[in-house]
CSV table of C-alpha atoms in Angstrom, one decimal:
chain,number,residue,atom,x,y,z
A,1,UNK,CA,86.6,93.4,6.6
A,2,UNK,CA,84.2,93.1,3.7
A,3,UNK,CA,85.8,89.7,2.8
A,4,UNK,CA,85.4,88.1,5.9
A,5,UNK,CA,82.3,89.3,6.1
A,6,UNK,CA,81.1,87.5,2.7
A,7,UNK,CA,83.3,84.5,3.8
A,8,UNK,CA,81.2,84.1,6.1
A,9,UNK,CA,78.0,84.5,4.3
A,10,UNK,CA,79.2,81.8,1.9
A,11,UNK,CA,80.2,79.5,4.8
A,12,UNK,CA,76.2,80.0,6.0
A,13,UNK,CA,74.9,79.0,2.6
A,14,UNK,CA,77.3,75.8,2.1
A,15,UNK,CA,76.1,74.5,5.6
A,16,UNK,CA,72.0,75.9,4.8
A,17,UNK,CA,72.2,73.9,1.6
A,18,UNK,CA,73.9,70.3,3.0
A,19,UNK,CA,71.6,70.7,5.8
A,20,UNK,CA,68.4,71.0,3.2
A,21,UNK,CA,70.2,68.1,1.2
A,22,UNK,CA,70.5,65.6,4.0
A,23,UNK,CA,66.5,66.6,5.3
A,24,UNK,CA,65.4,65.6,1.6
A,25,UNK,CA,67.2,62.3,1.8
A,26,UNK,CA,66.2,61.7,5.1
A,27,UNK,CA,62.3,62.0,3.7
A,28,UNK,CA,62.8,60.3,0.8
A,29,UNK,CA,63.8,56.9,2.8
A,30,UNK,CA,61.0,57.5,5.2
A,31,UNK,CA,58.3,57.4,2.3
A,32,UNK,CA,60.1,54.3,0.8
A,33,UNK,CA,60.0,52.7,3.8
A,34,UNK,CA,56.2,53.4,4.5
A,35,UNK,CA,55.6,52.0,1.0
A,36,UNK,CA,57.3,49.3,1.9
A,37,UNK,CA,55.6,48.5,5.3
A,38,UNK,CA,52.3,48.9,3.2
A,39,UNK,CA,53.2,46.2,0.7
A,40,UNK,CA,54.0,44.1,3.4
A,41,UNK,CA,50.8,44.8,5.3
A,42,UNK,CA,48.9,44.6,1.9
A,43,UNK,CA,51.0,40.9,1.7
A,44,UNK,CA,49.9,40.1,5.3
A,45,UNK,CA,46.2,40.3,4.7
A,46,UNK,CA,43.9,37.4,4.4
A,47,UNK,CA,41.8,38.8,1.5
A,48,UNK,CA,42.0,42.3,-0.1
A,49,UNK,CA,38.5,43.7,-1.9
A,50,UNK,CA,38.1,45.6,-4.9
A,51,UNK,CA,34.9,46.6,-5.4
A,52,UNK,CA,32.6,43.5,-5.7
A,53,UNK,CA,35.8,41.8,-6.3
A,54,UNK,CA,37.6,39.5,-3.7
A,55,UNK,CA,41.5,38.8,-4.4
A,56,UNK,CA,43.6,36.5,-2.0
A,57,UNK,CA,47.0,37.3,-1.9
A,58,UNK,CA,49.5,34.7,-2.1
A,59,UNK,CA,50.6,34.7,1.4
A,60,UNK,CA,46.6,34.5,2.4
A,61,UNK,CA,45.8,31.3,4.4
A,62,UNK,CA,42.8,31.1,3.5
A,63,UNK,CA,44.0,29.8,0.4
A,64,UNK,CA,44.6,26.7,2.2
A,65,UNK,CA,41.3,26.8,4.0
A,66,UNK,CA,38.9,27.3,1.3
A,67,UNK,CA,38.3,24.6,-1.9
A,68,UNK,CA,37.0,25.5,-5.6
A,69,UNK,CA,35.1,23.4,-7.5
A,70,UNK,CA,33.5,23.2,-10.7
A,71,UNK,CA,29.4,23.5,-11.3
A,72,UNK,CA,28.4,20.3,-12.9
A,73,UNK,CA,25.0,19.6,-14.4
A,74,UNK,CA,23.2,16.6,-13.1
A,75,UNK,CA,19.9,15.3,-13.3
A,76,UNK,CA,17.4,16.7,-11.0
A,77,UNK,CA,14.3,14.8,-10.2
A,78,UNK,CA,12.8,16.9,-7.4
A,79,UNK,CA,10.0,15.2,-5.2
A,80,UNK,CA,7.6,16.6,-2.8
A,81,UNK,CA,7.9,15.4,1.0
A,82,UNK,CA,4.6,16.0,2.8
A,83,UNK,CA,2.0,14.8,5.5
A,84,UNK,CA,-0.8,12.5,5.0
A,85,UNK,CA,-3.7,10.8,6.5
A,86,UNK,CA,-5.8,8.1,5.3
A,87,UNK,CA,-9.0,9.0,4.9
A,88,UNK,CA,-12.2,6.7,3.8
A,89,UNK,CA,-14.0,7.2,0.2
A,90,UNK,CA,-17.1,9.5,0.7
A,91,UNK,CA,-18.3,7.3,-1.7
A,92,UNK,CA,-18.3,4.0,0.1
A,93,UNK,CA,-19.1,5.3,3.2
A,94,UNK,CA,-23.4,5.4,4.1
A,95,UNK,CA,-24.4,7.0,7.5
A,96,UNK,CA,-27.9,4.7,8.2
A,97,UNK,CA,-30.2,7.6,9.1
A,98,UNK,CA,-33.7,6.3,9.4
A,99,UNK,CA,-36.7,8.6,8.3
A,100,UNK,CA,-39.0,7.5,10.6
A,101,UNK,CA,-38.7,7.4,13.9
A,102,UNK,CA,-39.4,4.4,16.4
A,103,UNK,CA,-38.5,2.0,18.5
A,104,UNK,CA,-35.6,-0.4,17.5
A,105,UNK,CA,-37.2,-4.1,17.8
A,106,UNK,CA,-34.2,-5.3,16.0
A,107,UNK,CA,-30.9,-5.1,15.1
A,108,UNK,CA,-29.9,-7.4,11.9
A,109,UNK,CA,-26.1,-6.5,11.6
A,110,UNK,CA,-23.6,-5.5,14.8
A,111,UNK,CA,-20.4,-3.5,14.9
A,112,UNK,CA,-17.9,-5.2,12.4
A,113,UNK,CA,-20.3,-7.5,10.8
A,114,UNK,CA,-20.0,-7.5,6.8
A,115,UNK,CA,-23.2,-6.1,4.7
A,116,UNK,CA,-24.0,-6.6,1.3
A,117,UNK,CA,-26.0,-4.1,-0.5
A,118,UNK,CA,-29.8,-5.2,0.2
A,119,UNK,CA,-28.9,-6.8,3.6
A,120,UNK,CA,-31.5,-5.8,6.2
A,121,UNK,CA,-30.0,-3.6,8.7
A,122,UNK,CA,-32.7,-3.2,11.6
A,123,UNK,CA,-36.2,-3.0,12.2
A,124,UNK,CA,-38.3,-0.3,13.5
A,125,UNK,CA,-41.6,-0.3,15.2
A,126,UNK,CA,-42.6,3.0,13.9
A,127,UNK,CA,-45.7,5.4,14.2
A,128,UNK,CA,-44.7,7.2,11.7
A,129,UNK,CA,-44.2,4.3,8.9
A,130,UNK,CA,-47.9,3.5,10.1
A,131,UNK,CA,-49.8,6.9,9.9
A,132,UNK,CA,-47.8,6.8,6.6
A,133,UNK,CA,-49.6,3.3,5.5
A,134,UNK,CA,-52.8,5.1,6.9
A,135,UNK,CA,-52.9,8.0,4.5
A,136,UNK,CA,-52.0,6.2,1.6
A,137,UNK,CA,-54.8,4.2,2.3
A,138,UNK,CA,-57.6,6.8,2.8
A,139,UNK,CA,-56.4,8.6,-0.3
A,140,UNK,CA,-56.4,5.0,-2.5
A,141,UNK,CA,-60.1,4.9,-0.9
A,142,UNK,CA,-61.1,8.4,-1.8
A,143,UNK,CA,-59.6,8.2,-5.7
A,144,UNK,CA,-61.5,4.7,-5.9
A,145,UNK,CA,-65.0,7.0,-4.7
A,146,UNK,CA,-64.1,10.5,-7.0
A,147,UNK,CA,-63.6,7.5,-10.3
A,148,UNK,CA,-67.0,5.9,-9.6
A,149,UNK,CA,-69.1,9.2,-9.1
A,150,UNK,CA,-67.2,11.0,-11.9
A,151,UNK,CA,-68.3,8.1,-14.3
A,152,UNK,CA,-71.9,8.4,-12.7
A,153,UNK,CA,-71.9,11.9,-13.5
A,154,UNK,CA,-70.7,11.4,-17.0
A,155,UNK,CA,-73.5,8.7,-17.0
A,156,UNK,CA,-76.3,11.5,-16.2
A,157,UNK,CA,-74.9,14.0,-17.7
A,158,UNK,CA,-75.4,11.9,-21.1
A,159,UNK,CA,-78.5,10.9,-20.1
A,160,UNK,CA,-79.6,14.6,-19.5
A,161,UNK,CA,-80.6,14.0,-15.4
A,162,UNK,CA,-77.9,15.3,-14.3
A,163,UNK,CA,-76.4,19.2,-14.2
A,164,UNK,CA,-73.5,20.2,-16.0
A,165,UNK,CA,-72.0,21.8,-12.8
A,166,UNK,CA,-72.0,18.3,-10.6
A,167,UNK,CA,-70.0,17.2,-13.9
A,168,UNK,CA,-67.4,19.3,-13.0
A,169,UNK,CA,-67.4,18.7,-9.4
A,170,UNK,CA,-66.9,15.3,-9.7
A,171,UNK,CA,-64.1,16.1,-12.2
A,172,UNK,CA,-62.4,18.6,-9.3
A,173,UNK,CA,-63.2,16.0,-6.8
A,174,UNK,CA,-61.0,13.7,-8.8
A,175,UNK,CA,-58.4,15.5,-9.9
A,176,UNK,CA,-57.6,16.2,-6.1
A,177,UNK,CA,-58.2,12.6,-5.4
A,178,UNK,CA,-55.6,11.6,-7.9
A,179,UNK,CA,-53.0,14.5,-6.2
A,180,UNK,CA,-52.9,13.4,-2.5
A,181,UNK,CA,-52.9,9.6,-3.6
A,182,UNK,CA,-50.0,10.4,-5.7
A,183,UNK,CA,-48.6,12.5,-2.6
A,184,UNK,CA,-48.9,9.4,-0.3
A,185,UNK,CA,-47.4,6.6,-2.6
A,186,UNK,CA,-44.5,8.9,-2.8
A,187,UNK,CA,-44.2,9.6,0.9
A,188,UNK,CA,-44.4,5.5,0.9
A,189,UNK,CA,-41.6,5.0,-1.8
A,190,UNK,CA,-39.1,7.6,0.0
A,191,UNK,CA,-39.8,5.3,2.8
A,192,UNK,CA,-38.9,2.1,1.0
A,193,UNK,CA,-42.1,0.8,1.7
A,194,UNK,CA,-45.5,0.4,-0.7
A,195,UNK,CA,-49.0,-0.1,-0.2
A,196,UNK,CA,-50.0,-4.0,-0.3
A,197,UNK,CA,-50.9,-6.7,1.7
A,198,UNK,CA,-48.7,-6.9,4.7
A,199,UNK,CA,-48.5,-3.2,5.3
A,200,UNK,CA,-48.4,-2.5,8.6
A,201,UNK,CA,-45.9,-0.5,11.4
A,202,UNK,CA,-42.7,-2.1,11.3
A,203,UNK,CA,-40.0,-0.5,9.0
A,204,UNK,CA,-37.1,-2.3,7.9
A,205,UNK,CA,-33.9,-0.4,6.6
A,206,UNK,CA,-31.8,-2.2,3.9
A,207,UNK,CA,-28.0,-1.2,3.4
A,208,UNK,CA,-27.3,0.4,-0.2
A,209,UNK,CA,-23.9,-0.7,-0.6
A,210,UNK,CA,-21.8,-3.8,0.3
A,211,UNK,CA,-19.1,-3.1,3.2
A,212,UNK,CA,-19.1,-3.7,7.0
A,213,UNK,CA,-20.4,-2.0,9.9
A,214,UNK,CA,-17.9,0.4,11.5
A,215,UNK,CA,-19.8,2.4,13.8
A,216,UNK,CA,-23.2,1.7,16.0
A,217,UNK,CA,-24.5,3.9,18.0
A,218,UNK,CA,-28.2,2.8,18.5
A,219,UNK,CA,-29.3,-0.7,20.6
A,220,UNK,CA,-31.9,-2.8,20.5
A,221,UNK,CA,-35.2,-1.9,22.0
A,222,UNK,CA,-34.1,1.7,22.0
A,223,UNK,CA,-36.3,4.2,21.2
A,224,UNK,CA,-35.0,6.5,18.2
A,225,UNK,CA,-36.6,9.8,17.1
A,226,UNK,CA,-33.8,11.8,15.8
A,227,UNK,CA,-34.2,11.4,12.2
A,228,UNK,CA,-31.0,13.2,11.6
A,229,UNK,CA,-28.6,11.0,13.5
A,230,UNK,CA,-26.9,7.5,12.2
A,231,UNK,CA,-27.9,4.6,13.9
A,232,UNK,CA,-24.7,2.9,11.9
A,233,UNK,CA,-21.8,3.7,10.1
A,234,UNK,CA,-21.8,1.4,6.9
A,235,UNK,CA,-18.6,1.8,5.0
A,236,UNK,CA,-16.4,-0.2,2.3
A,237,UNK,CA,-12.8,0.4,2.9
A,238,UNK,CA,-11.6,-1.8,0.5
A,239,UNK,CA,-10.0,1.1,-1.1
A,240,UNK,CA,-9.2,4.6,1.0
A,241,UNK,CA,-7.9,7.3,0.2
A,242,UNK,CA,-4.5,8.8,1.4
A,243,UNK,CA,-4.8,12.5,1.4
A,244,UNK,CA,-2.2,15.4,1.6
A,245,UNK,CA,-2.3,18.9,1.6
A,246,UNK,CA,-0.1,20.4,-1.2
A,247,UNK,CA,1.5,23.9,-0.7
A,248,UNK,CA,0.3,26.7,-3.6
A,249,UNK,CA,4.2,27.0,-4.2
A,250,UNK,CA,4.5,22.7,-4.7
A,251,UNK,CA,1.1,23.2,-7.6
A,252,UNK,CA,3.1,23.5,-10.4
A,253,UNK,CA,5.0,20.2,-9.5
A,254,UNK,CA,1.5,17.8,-8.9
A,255,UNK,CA,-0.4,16.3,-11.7
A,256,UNK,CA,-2.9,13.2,-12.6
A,257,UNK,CA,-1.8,9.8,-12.2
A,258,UNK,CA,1.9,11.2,-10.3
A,259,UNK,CA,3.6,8.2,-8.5
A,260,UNK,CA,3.7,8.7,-5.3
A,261,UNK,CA,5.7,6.7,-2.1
A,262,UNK,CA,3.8,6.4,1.0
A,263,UNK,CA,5.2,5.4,4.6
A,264,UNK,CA,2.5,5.0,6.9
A,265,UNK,CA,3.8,5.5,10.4
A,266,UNK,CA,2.2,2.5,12.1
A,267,UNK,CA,3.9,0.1,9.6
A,268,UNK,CA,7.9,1.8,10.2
A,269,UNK,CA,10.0,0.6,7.3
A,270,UNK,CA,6.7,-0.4,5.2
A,271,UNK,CA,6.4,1.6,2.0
A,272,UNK,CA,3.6,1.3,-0.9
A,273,UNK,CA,3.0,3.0,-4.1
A,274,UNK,CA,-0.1,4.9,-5.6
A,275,UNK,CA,-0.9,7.0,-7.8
A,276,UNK,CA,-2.3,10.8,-7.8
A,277,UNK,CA,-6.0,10.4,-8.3
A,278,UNK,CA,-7.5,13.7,-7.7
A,279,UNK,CA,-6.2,17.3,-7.4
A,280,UNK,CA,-8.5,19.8,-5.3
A,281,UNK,CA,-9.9,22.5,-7.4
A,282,UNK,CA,-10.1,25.1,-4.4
A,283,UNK,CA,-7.7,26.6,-2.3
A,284,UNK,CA,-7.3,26.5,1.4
A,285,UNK,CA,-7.1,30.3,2.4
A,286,UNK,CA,-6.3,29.9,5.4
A,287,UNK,CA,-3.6,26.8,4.9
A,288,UNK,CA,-2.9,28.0,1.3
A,289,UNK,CA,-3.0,24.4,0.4
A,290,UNK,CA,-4.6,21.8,-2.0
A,291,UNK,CA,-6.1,18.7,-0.8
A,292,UNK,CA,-4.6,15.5,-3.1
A,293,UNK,CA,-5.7,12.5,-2.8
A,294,UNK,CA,-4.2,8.8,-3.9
A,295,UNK,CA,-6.6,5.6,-3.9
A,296,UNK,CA,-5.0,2.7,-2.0
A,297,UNK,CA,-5.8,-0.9,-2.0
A,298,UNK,CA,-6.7,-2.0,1.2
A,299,UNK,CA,-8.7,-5.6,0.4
A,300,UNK,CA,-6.3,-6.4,3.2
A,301,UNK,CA,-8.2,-4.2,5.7
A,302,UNK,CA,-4.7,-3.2,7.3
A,303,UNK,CA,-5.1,0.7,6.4
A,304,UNK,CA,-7.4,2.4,9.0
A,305,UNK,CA,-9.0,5.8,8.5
A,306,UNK,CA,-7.2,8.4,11.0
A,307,UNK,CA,-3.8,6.7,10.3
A,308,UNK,CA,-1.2,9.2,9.4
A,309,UNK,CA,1.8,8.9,7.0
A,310,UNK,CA,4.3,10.5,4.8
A,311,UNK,CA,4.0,11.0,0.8
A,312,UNK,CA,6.4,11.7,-1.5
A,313,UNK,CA,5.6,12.6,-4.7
A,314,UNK,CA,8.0,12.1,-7.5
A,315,UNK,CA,9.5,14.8,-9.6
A,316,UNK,CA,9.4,15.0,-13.7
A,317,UNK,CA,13.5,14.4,-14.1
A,318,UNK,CA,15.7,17.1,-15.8
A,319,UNK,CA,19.0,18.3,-15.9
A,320,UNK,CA,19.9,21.2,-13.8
A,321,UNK,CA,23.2,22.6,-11.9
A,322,UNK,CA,24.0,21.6,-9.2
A,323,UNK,CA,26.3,22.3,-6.5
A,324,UNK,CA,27.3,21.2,-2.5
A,325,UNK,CA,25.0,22.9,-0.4
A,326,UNK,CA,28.4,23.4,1.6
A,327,UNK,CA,28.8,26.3,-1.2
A,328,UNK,CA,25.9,28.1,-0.1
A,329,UNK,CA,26.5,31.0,1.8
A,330,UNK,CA,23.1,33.3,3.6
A,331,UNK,CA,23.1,36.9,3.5
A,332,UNK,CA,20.3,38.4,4.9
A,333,UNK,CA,17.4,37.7,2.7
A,334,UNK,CA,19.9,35.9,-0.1
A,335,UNK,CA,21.8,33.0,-0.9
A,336,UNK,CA,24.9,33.4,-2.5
A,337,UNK,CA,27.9,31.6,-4.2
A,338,UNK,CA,30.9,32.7,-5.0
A,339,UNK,CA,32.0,32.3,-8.2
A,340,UNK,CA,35.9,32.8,-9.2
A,341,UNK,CA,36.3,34.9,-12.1
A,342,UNK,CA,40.5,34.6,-12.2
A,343,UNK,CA,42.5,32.4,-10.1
A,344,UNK,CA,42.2,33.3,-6.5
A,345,UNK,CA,39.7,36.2,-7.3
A,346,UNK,CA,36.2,35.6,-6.5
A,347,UNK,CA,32.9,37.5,-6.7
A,348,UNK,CA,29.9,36.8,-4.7
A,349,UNK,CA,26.3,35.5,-6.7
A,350,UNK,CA,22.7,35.8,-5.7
A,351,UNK,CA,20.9,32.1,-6.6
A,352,UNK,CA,18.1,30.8,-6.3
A,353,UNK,CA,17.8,27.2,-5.3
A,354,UNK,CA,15.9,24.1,-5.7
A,355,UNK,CA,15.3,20.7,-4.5
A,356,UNK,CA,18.2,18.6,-2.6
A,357,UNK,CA,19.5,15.6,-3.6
A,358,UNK,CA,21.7,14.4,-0.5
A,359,UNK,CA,24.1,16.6,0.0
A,360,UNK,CA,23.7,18.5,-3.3
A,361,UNK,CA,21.1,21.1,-4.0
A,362,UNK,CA,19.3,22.2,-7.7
A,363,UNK,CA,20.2,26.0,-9.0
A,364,UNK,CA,17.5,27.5,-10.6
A,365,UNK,CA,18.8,30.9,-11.5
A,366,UNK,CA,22.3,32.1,-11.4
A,367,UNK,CA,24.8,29.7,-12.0
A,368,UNK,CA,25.5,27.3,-15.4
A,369,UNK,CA,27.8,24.8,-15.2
A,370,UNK,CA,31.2,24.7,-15.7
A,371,UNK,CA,31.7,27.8,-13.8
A,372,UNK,CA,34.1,27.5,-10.8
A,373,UNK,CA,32.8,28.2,-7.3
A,374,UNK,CA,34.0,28.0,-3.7
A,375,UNK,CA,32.6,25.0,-2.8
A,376,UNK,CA,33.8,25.3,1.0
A,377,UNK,CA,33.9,27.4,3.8
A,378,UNK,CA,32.5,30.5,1.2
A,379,UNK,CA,31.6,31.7,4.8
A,380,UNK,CA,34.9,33.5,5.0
A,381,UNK,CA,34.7,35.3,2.3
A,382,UNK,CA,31.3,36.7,3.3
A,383,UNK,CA,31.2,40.2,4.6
């Protein structure tokens, strides 16, 4: 009985242990075979990331989709594209304001008519210029009569007649004689006029510089008494100005005597060259821009003031990476490349660009050439 009963027993164990045997084996081929569907999944994906790393497994298509390329260094000459107007030279340009008022009895040059510097403008038959005339006058009068009697004095004075004190009366009276005919003849030469024969009411304006007459705004036989308002416009536009407002960034980039290409818009497919003549010393606050200007010869007459255009200012030339701006990939605030550090494994790169040439564009910080980049469709490797 006791043999049976540990035949049995024995039986139990044999059939415990295969059973434990064939569970074991059972798991074992269920872990390789989950390794195995993980390799092949691992296989199956289009990229795989390591860290900053980016690896593309052999089976990836976008292997096929993406291209590398190398950085190459060319040379950047990077110009400034901006806005312009033309503008005419403050210089050459004379609002005629009169400084008398009056009645206009004649008007010597018309809208578009050329002046030369002396050329009588217009006449004015003017109250002023008279009451002008009139006090120089009196005081010329009054010195004449203070010299005579100060010499009488002096006369009696040595002869012992006359008092000491109407001496120096007649020496005040003089002194203030010479003082308000002074004041008149100079009230008389800011007028352009001067005591003489002839001297009389009408006031005659001369131009002060050689151009033509672009704007007229009083008539003949008018009556004008605002003293601070043009009558004409006198202006020589033989040379204007182009001006542009320069970004604070662009500064750096704009110097004296720059060649610059101008395309004025009413002349399409016109160009001309100039040169930077003057850089604005102050700062637009609320434009944060500098005013630059670039004389242009206009003997022609076929650049108008109020014409607009575009400038572009040349660029100092020097070498610089480069790379298609196909390879530039936006992340949030950055731009990035990615460079490939093995084959197939890339790693992405903040830069920071530059000026465009076509359809390159300058790298300022972050790249050198010679180093390999993804030069299209980085966009699929961007997370």
């Amino acid at each position: 009985m006791k043999k049976n009963t540990l035949y049995r027993h024995g039986i139990a164990l044999m059939l415990a242990g295969t059973a434990a045997a064939g569970l074991l084996s059972g798991c074992e081929k269920k872990n390789e075979k989950t390794a195995a569907d993980a390799g092949q999944e691992a296989s199956a994906a289009p990229l795989l990331r390591d860290g900053a790393s980016i690896r593309l497994p052999s089976a990836s298509p976008l292997r096929k989709a993406i291209s590398v390329a190398i950085v190459t260094e060319q040379t950047i000459e990077r110009s400034i594209s901006v806005p312009g107007a033309i503008e005419a030279d403050a210089a050459r340009l004379i609002k005629v304001v009169p400084p008398v008022s009056g009645r206009i009895v004649q008007l010597n040059k018309r809208l578009g008519d050329s002046v030369k510097a002396g050329d009588a403008l217009f006449s004015l038959d003017s109250a002023d210029l008279a009451s002008a005339y009139s006090d120089a006058g009196k005081a010329s009068a009054t010195l004449n009569l203070a010299r005579r009697n100060l010499q009488r004095q002096k006369d009696l004075v040595d002869a012992d007649i006359a008092a000491r004190k109407d001496l120096e009366q007649a020496e005040s009276d003089y002194t203030q004689a010479v003082s308000e005919a002074d004041r008149a003849k100079a009230r008389l030469s800011q007028l352009g006029a001067s005591l003489g024969p002839g001297s009389g009411h009408l006031y005659q304006l001369r131009s002060p510089i050689s151009g033509k007459v672009i704007e007229l705004t009083g008539s003949q036989g008018g009556f004008w008494n605002d003293t601070n308002a043009p009558v004409m416009t006198v202006a020589d536009l033989s040379t204007v100005w182009m001006a542009a407002s320069i970004q604070e960034k662009d500064l750096p980039l704009v110097f004296i005597g720059q060649s610059a290409k101008i395309s004025v818009n009413a002349f399409e497919g016109e160009s001309i060259e100039g040169k930077v003549r003057y850089i604005g010393d102050v700062l637009d606050p609320d434009t944060r821009t500098v005013k630059v200007r670039i004389a242009i010869d206009n003997q022609s007459g076929r650049f108008k003031p109020g014409m607009f255009a575009k400038v572009v200012f040349s660029g100092q030339p020097h070498p610089a990476p480069a790379v298609p701006a196909a390879a530039l990939v936006q992340n949030g605030f950055n731009t990035r490349v990615f460079v490939e550090k093995s084959p197939w494994v890339f790693e992405p790169r903040i830069v920071k660009t530059g000026a465009q040439m076509g359809n390159n564009i300058e790298i300022l910080s972050g790249l050198k050439a010679g180093e390999k980049i993804v030069a299209k469709d980085g966009v699929l490797l961007n997370d």
